[in-house]
Amino acid sequence: MMRETLVAALLSAVLLGCTTNTARQSSPGMSTRVAEVPPALADNASGRDSLEPLIAYYAAKHNIPESLLHRVVTRESRYRPKARNGPYWGLMQIRHDTARTMGYRGSASGLLDPATNMEYAGRYLRGAWLLANGSEKRAVRLYASGYYYVAKRRGMLCETGLRRCRDKD
């Protein structure tokens, strides 16, 4: 147990300095259309119906299925933007250190904003989706449990956003 805690702490420290530089890969059935979401909607969104446009926007932006984003939001918070559970924040229950890995530079409480939460947790979910090879069930499992070692083993740390990598010319 102590060893697992130490490994988790070290992994968090390593991931803390990473930023996103994910490759955009198209998946079957994915929409490439990105809708604009009015800022007022993002600020006041709560509940499935009011979050629908925001979810559609971030699914398209991160090139992941809307149904996958809905699955994660349902599982993690039941569409409650202000949900808190220990170190987990907001709609998608992302940890502050994980959001920082994905490029977030704000406070932990900033992750309670639905748009901010879906921006950075969506980036993380995109990595899980890439590793899941099109399986939503596997993507949800990877999102919930963490996927650093899976990405490392497959040589996909850059593609998943877990490591900052230089673009190849």
PDB file of C-alpha atoms in Angstrom:
ATOM      1  CA  MET A   1       0.000   0.000   0.000  1.00  0.00           C
ATOM      2  CA  MET A   2       2.814   2.409   0.912  1.00  0.00           C
ATOM      3  CA  ARG A   3       4.636   1.536  -2.324  1.00  0.00           C
ATOM      4  CA  GLU A   4       1.490   2.198  -4.401  1.00  0.00           C
ATOM      5  CA  THR A   5       1.054   5.576  -2.720  1.00  0.00           C
ATOM      6  CA  LEU A   6       4.686   6.481  -3.413  1.00  0.00           C
ATOM      7  CA  VAL A   7       4.408   5.420  -7.059  1.00  0.00           C
ATOM      8  CA  ALA A   8       1.201   7.444  -7.444  1.00  0.00           C
ATOM      9  CA  ALA A   9       2.839  10.506  -5.871  1.00  0.00           C
ATOM     10  CA  LEU A  10       5.891  10.230  -8.124  1.00  0.00           C
ATOM     11  CA  LEU A  11       3.725   9.757 -11.200  1.00  0.00           C
ATOM     12  CA  SER A  12       1.669  12.821 -10.266  1.00  0.00           C
ATOM     13  CA  ALA A  13       4.846  14.870  -9.866  1.00  0.00           C
ATOM     14  CA  VAL A  14       6.139  13.750 -13.265  1.00  0.00           C
ATOM     15  CA  LEU A  15       2.828  14.451 -14.978  1.00  0.00           C
ATOM     16  CA  LEU A  16       2.472  17.864 -13.340  1.00  0.00           C
ATOM     17  CA  GLY A  17       4.908  19.482 -15.760  1.00  0.00           C
ATOM     18  CA  CYS A  18       3.384  18.053 -18.930  1.00  0.00           C
ATOM     19  CA  THR A  19       1.212  19.962 -21.365  1.00  0.00           C
ATOM     20  CA  THR A  20      -0.979  18.932 -24.240  1.00  0.00           C
ATOM     21  CA  ASN A  21       0.226  18.554 -27.779  1.00  0.00           C
ATOM     22  CA  THR A  22      -2.187  15.911 -28.957  1.00  0.00           C
ATOM     23  CA  ALA A  23      -2.388  14.743 -32.521  1.00  0.00           C
ATOM     24  CA  ARG A  24      -5.794  15.023 -34.103  1.00  0.00           C
ATOM     25  CA  GLN A  25      -6.776  11.643 -35.454  1.00  0.00           C
ATOM     26  CA  SER A  26     -10.145  11.086 -36.995  1.00  0.00           C
ATOM     27  CA  SER A  27     -12.198   8.164 -35.777  1.00  0.00           C
ATOM     28  CA  PRO A  28     -15.053   6.410 -37.567  1.00  0.00           C
ATOM     29  CA  GLY A  29     -18.358   8.187 -37.061  1.00  0.00           C
ATOM     30  CA  MET A  30     -16.747  11.322 -35.677  1.00  0.00           C
ATOM     31  CA  SER A  31     -18.057  14.754 -36.543  1.00  0.00           C
ATOM     32  CA  THR A  32     -15.503  17.348 -37.586  1.00  0.00           C
ATOM     33  CA  ARG A  33     -17.944  20.234 -37.103  1.00  0.00           C
ATOM     34  CA  VAL A  34     -17.205  22.386 -34.058  1.00  0.00           C
ATOM     35  CA  ALA A  35     -20.096  24.480 -32.805  1.00  0.00           C
ATOM     36  CA  GLU A  36     -19.679  27.714 -30.919  1.00  0.00           C
ATOM     37  CA  VAL A  37     -20.963  27.824 -27.360  1.00  0.00           C
ATOM     38  CA  PRO A  38     -22.089  31.204 -26.017  1.00  0.00           C
ATOM     39  CA  PRO A  39     -20.158  32.085 -22.820  1.00  0.00           C
ATOM     40  CA  ALA A  40     -23.420  32.698 -20.930  1.00  0.00           C
ATOM     41  CA  LEU A  41     -24.496  29.123 -21.627  1.00  0.00           C
ATOM     42  CA  ALA A  42     -21.234  27.728 -20.330  1.00  0.00           C
ATOM     43  CA  ASP A  43     -21.499  29.797 -17.144  1.00  0.00           C
ATOM     44  CA  ASN A  44     -25.078  28.802 -16.317  1.00  0.00           C
ATOM     45  CA  ALA A  45     -25.165  25.210 -17.567  1.00  0.00           C
ATOM     46  CA  SER A  46     -26.545  22.522 -15.264  1.00  0.00           C
ATOM     47  CA  GLY A  47     -28.503  19.369 -16.009  1.00  0.00           C
ATOM     48  CA  ARG A  48     -28.406  17.232 -19.142  1.00  0.00           C
ATOM     49  CA  ASP A  49     -30.581  19.417 -21.373  1.00  0.00           C
ATOM     50  CA  SER A  50     -28.733  22.654 -20.664  1.00  0.00           C
ATOM     51  CA  LEU A  51     -25.332  20.943 -21.003  1.00  0.00           C
ATOM     52  CA  GLU A  52     -26.155  19.311 -24.352  1.00  0.00           C
ATOM     53  CA  PRO A  53     -24.702  22.140 -26.523  1.00  0.00           C
ATOM     54  CA  LEU A  54     -21.578  22.327 -24.360  1.00  0.00           C
ATOM     55  CA  ILE A  55     -21.079  18.559 -24.602  1.00  0.00           C
ATOM     56  CA  ALA A  56     -21.572  18.660 -28.383  1.00  0.00           C
ATOM     57  CA  TYR A  57     -19.020  21.467 -28.649  1.00  0.00           C
ATOM     58  CA  TYR A  58     -16.319  19.731 -26.582  1.00  0.00           C
ATOM     59  CA  ALA A  59     -16.925  16.327 -28.171  1.00  0.00           C
ATOM     60  CA  ALA A  60     -16.300  17.883 -31.584  1.00  0.00           C
ATOM     61  CA  LYS A  61     -13.366  19.940 -30.329  1.00  0.00           C
ATOM     62  CA  HIS A  62     -11.616  16.897 -28.835  1.00  0.00           C
ATOM     63  CA  ASN A  63     -12.733  14.578 -31.645  1.00  0.00           C
ATOM     64  CA  ILE A  64     -14.476  12.105 -29.354  1.00  0.00           C
ATOM     65  CA  PRO A  65     -18.031  10.732 -29.573  1.00  0.00           C
ATOM     66  CA  GLU A  66     -20.715  12.775 -27.820  1.00  0.00           C
ATOM     67  CA  SER A  67     -22.034   9.521 -26.385  1.00  0.00           C
ATOM     68  CA  LEU A  68     -18.659   8.917 -24.696  1.00  0.00           C
ATOM     69  CA  LEU A  69     -18.649  12.379 -23.156  1.00  0.00           C
ATOM     70  CA  HIS A  70     -22.222  11.820 -21.940  1.00  0.00           C
ATOM     71  CA  ARG A  71     -21.208   8.450 -20.423  1.00  0.00           C
ATOM     72  CA  VAL A  72     -18.380  10.025 -18.449  1.00  0.00           C
ATOM     73  CA  VAL A  73     -20.434  13.030 -17.274  1.00  0.00           C
ATOM     74  CA  THR A  74     -23.295  10.724 -16.236  1.00  0.00           C
ATOM     75  CA  ARG A  75     -20.962   8.315 -14.440  1.00  0.00           C
ATOM     76  CA  GLU A  76     -18.881  10.945 -12.695  1.00  0.00           C
ATOM     77  CA  SER A  77     -21.349  13.675 -11.686  1.00  0.00           C
ATOM     78  CA  ARG A  78     -24.829  12.998 -13.083  1.00  0.00           C
ATOM     79  CA  TYR A  79     -24.609  16.352 -14.875  1.00  0.00           C
ATOM     80  CA  ARG A  80     -23.833  18.343 -11.716  1.00  0.00           C
ATOM     81  CA  PRO A  81     -21.113  20.919 -12.562  1.00  0.00           C
ATOM     82  CA  LYS A  82     -20.365  21.677  -8.898  1.00  0.00           C
ATOM     83  CA  ALA A  83     -19.888  18.009  -7.913  1.00  0.00           C
ATOM     84  CA  ARG A  84     -16.977  17.385  -5.545  1.00  0.00           C
ATOM     85  CA  ASN A  85     -15.626  14.100  -4.261  1.00  0.00           C
ATOM     86  CA  GLY A  86     -12.312  14.300  -2.443  1.00  0.00           C
ATOM     87  CA  PRO A  87      -9.667  15.466  -4.940  1.00  0.00           C
ATOM     88  CA  TYR A  88     -12.079  15.216  -7.889  1.00  0.00           C
ATOM     89  CA  TRP A  89     -13.722  18.314  -9.341  1.00  0.00           C
ATOM     90  CA  GLY A  90     -16.726  19.144 -11.505  1.00  0.00           C
ATOM     91  CA  LEU A  91     -18.725  17.476 -14.250  1.00  0.00           C
ATOM     92  CA  MET A  92     -16.084  14.949 -15.222  1.00  0.00           C
ATOM     93  CA  GLN A  93     -14.522  14.634 -11.755  1.00  0.00           C
ATOM     94  CA  ILE A  94     -11.005  15.461 -12.884  1.00  0.00           C
ATOM     95  CA  ARG A  95      -8.176  15.850 -10.402  1.00  0.00           C
ATOM     96  CA  HIS A  96      -6.434  19.217 -10.316  1.00  0.00           C
ATOM     97  CA  ASP A  97      -3.041  17.600 -10.992  1.00  0.00           C
ATOM     98  CA  THR A  98      -4.453  15.714 -13.988  1.00  0.00           C
ATOM     99  CA  ALA A  99      -5.949  18.936 -15.374  1.00  0.00           C
ATOM    100  CA  ARG A 100      -2.547  20.597 -14.965  1.00  0.00           C
ATOM    101  CA  THR A 101      -1.012  17.745 -16.944  1.00  0.00           C
ATOM    102  CA  MET A 102      -3.462  18.621 -19.710  1.00  0.00           C
ATOM    103  CA  GLY A 103      -2.404  22.290 -19.661  1.00  0.00           C
ATOM    104  CA  TYR A 104      -4.702  23.871 -17.043  1.00  0.00           C
ATOM    105  CA  ARG A 105      -3.061  26.649 -15.009  1.00  0.00           C
ATOM    106  CA  GLY A 106      -5.918  27.795 -12.767  1.00  0.00           C
ATOM    107  CA  SER A 107      -7.006  26.920  -9.250  1.00  0.00           C
ATOM    108  CA  ALA A 108      -8.704  23.635  -8.412  1.00  0.00           C
ATOM    109  CA  SER A 109     -12.010  25.430  -7.825  1.00  0.00           C
ATOM    110  CA  GLY A 110     -11.841  26.747 -11.393  1.00  0.00           C
ATOM    111  CA  LEU A 111     -12.554  23.182 -12.517  1.00  0.00           C
ATOM    112  CA  LEU A 112     -16.121  23.607 -11.245  1.00  0.00           C
ATOM    113  CA  ASP A 113     -16.827  25.731 -14.322  1.00  0.00           C
ATOM    114  CA  PRO A 114     -18.449  23.351 -16.858  1.00  0.00           C
ATOM    115  CA  ALA A 115     -16.557  24.675 -19.890  1.00  0.00           C
ATOM    116  CA  THR A 116     -13.195  24.619 -18.115  1.00  0.00           C
ATOM    117  CA  ASN A 117     -13.856  21.126 -16.786  1.00  0.00           C
ATOM    118  CA  MET A 118     -14.823  19.756 -20.198  1.00  0.00           C
ATOM    119  CA  GLU A 119     -11.870  21.457 -21.868  1.00  0.00           C
ATOM    120  CA  TYR A 120      -9.219  19.776 -19.710  1.00  0.00           C
ATOM    121  CA  ALA A 121     -11.022  16.576 -18.736  1.00  0.00           C
ATOM    122  CA  GLY A 122     -12.014  16.278 -22.405  1.00  0.00           C
ATOM    123  CA  ARG A 123      -8.340  16.362 -23.360  1.00  0.00           C
ATOM    124  CA  TYR A 124      -7.675  13.586 -20.883  1.00  0.00           C
ATOM    125  CA  LEU A 125     -10.660  11.592 -22.155  1.00  0.00           C
ATOM    126  CA  ARG A 126      -9.320  12.025 -25.700  1.00  0.00           C
ATOM    127  CA  GLY A 127      -6.172  10.171 -24.632  1.00  0.00           C
ATOM    128  CA  ALA A 128      -8.239   7.354 -23.146  1.00  0.00           C
ATOM    129  CA  TRP A 129     -10.280   7.204 -26.376  1.00  0.00           C
ATOM    130  CA  LEU A 130      -7.116   6.888 -28.478  1.00  0.00           C
ATOM    131  CA  LEU A 131      -5.867   4.028 -26.307  1.00  0.00           C
ATOM    132  CA  ALA A 132      -9.267   2.292 -26.285  1.00  0.00           C
ATOM    133  CA  ASN A 133      -9.249   1.704 -30.056  1.00  0.00           C
ATOM    134  CA  GLY A 134     -12.858   2.802 -30.494  1.00  0.00           C
ATOM    135  CA  SER A 135     -14.327   1.069 -27.434  1.00  0.00           C
ATOM    136  CA  GLU A 136     -16.314   3.503 -25.298  1.00  0.00           C
ATOM    137  CA  LYS A 137     -16.455   1.013 -22.445  1.00  0.00           C
ATOM    138  CA  ARG A 138     -12.664   0.654 -22.436  1.00  0.00           C
ATOM    139  CA  ALA A 139     -12.203   4.435 -22.769  1.00  0.00           C
ATOM    140  CA  VAL A 140     -14.371   5.034 -19.682  1.00  0.00           C
ATOM    141  CA  ARG A 141     -12.390   2.433 -17.760  1.00  0.00           C
ATOM    142  CA  LEU A 142      -9.058   3.986 -18.803  1.00  0.00           C
ATOM    143  CA  TYR A 143     -10.341   7.479 -17.963  1.00  0.00           C
ATOM    144  CA  ALA A 144     -11.437   6.378 -14.494  1.00  0.00           C
ATOM    145  CA  SER A 145      -8.359   4.330 -13.619  1.00  0.00           C
ATOM    146  CA  GLY A 146      -5.641   6.346 -15.342  1.00  0.00           C
ATOM    147  CA  TYR A 147      -3.728   5.290 -18.402  1.00  0.00           C
ATOM    148  CA  TYR A 148      -0.143   6.513 -18.079  1.00  0.00           C
ATOM    149  CA  TYR A 149       1.419   3.056 -18.133  1.00  0.00           C
ATOM    150  CA  VAL A 150      -0.777   1.860 -21.008  1.00  0.00           C
ATOM    151  CA  ALA A 151       0.242   4.923 -23.039  1.00  0.00           C
ATOM    152  CA  LYS A 152       3.892   4.473 -22.089  1.00  0.00           C
ATOM    153  CA  ARG A 153       3.882   0.798 -23.057  1.00  0.00           C
ATOM    154  CA  ARG A 154       2.347   1.660 -26.442  1.00  0.00           C
ATOM    155  CA  GLY A 155       4.650   4.620 -27.029  1.00  0.00           C
ATOM    156  CA  MET A 156       1.711   7.051 -27.045  1.00  0.00           C
ATOM    157  CA  LEU A 157       2.604   9.502 -24.275  1.00  0.00           C
ATOM    158  CA  CYS A 158       2.754  12.410 -26.740  1.00  0.00           C
ATOM    159  CA  GLU A 159      -0.443  11.521 -28.595  1.00  0.00           C
ATOM    160  CA  THR A 160      -2.410  11.223 -25.358  1.00  0.00           C
ATOM    161  CA  GLY A 161      -1.120  14.533 -24.007  1.00  0.00           C
ATOM    162  CA  LEU A 162       0.710  12.947 -21.084  1.00  0.00           C
ATOM    163  CA  ARG A 163       4.052  14.235 -22.337  1.00  0.00           C
ATOM    164  CA  ARG A 164       4.906  17.484 -24.035  1.00  0.00           C
ATOM    165  CA  CYS A 165       6.517  16.639 -27.338  1.00  0.00           C
ATOM    166  CA  ARG A 166       7.934  18.700 -30.130  1.00  0.00           C
ATOM    167  CA  ASP A 167       6.122  18.723 -33.430  1.00  0.00           C
ATOM    168  CA  LYS A 168       7.964  16.892 -36.157  1.00  0.00           C
ATOM    169  CA  ASP A 169       8.696  19.044 -39.216  1.00  0.00           C
TER     170      ASP A 169
END
